[in-house]
């Protein structure tokens, strides 16, 4: 075992170097005689002893700025290194040509070159040796690709024959492309826009990392519940070091470690640069991330230096390199990346005589070509192989690269490199020469795409390796079996025939869910998800019925073990209780809601949460789920601004329906009664599980108990389209008014109708179950001249129209254009910040109570 460099950056002055040397010699002797396992045992014992003595020391989480896997531990490279390097060079060229050509034609299109230039070797190693595609014998790995590197994935698909040259010529031209017989290529990984290609949307920084963790955990969930064996599958994520600043990137690291997700490997492309400059100009991001991941319980592999550095480290007997690296911040490292060999000789190796001696005999060109670890295929393979074989922990590979690698004076390591989209002829020739591309000067200057002959060594190699790994990827598939849905009256008869019983819609939902979970076909596919409010929503009875999923079962006797509703965790548990993490819960929901595509097994997640902590808090994650074509239910409980009376401003939701309406494949409903809820849940399940449509439902629920009527006959279609006629009150002749309302405020609407009827005014009351569906219907008919459904629905009514909801007025205002002509329309809503008080006081304060509705109606009639 070789002795590590004798250097600790921030150690105190050694008061007795000879004694220190004796301890070092003893440790090295033990390692040589009994191996690393015994050394770790002794070190662990010494740490325990130090703690019991109150010495106040613990091991430093950072290791020296060198590769974790030493030369002696590297496995033999299993491929043809020369061919793989040529392939990576071709990918870089075609990706560059794609972006530059698009911007020569249309300067506004944008695109990115530098990120993929840094990550190309990291991607290619996965494609050639590790990323398993789905086939008849393997369900495939999950791979989350760094979004700015999408051109490189397109470049590989071009060589594989999955994309044509015409497709590459229409990068970021998705509308124009079909008119030219081509396929437009989306800017970033977007399953909605390229539904047979991309699996995971990663364009919003931070969403990909947290999503990958919960996908890996969901695979364990499927395995432990014996629904699907995922034991041989991996989740790979290639992310950027700047992206690690996103809170979502870091928020679930401890969950991955706690769950021992050794099916998860992250590769963090540490090119040390964000969009505008260094990630940590005055520090070292690799050191920071090593400490963060190691502290969270991950296995960390540092991939810092390429093979050309091995000789330098071997000759460095004094630790000069380690000392120099420890004192070099990333801002300076970026400068070294941007400069040539002469600059690096003078400014890095010229710092002292020890460093200068290490590069004696090396030319400036050789110094310039010293690779960082993330550009050395041999080193990358060693790191990937170690990560894939590691057990008991998730693994992160911190791979140092150069942003804009190979772009030379046009962009390598420069502050502006992220936005570099244009190259002059000299830059293109320089890039061609740097990677020894088989292009003439004219072909390079003309940005011609290059594709080797089908029988060339490169193309044969590419095909053979992907065939061995199951085929091309990324590739999104949607085939899954239909899951039968039971008849509505089998689980919701109590809601359809409520007979005036008092209940909240939350109570009704939980009762329906409990019955659905017992269905032999559908029940096992249901995934109940809560953040940390199961008892609040009345779901405690499900603890005993289906249990809470735990990867280790239950290692304790719960305090309430003797009660009927005792807390129960189990390996086969069905509920995913995610703790106080809405970001984690929505990532968990997304994993389940896309299982039909990712795993070929349809699951049906129901995520119930305080509605205020949904779209307003994790709206970006919900948008990403929509992009991934999620299928499932989001239940916004305690919804509205006046139902959660005592909680106040940050708990009261007045805008979730406004945000939900902006997501095209989200169907949002605000039912007032349990019967309406039953119709909506039934339709959603059939649409997603039987018809297999790529939609998801957002349904708001209330915790207010009030009398529920029987569901009238013939209203199911109206409920789903957005509204139906609930009833008429007062005289049929004379003055009349039309009232529209939804959810929590509908009972106030009914009271208002009775009060108006007492004053001799006729009233038609309509239950509006979905304002957004009514608005979408209206917009859909604007171009064809047909009458909107809302106008048809209200055609039998007369007089001014009033609408009241528990949400901001913009929600009912969204349907104004689709009302019958020549009718006045006034809206009431809960604009402003929420307050704490009783429901009655709150509704009066926001002017959405029965008296306020009556006052507005009388004003409209005056």
PDB file of C-alpha atoms in Angstrom, residues 14 36 89 113 162 196 285 310 315 328 383 525 549 575 591 650 778:
ATOM      1  CA  UNK A  14       3.425  19.594  14.877  1.00  0.00           C
ATOM      2  CA  UNK A  36      -7.511  -1.803   5.035  1.00  0.00           C
ATOM      3  CA  UNK A  89     -15.217  13.661 -30.677  1.00  0.00           C
ATOM      4  CA  UNK A 113     -22.394  23.945 -26.507  1.00  0.00           C
ATOM      5  CA  UNK A 162     -32.895   7.571 -34.656  1.00  0.00           C
ATOM      6  CA  UNK A 196     -41.070   8.601 -27.555  1.00  0.00           C
ATOM      7  CA  UNK A 285     -16.907  23.203  -5.088  1.00  0.00           C
ATOM      8  CA  UNK A 310      -0.382   9.739 -12.660  1.00  0.00           C
ATOM      9  CA  UNK A 315       7.292  11.588  -8.983  1.00  0.00           C
ATOM     10  CA  UNK A 328      -5.842  26.861  -5.541  1.00  0.00           C
ATOM     11  CA  UNK A 383     -15.255   5.531 -11.178  1.00  0.00           C
ATOM     12  CA  UNK A 525     -51.961  -0.222  -7.592  1.00  0.00           C
ATOM     13  CA  UNK A 549     -44.080   1.832   3.743  1.00  0.00           C
ATOM     14  CA  UNK A 575     -48.820   4.572   2.256  1.00  0.00           C
ATOM     15  CA  UNK A 591     -42.480   8.686  -9.564  1.00  0.00           C
ATOM     16  CA  UNK A 650     -49.729  31.234   5.085  1.00  0.00           C
ATOM     17  CA  UNK A 778     -64.984  28.338 -24.139  1.00  0.00           C
TER      18      UNK A 778
END
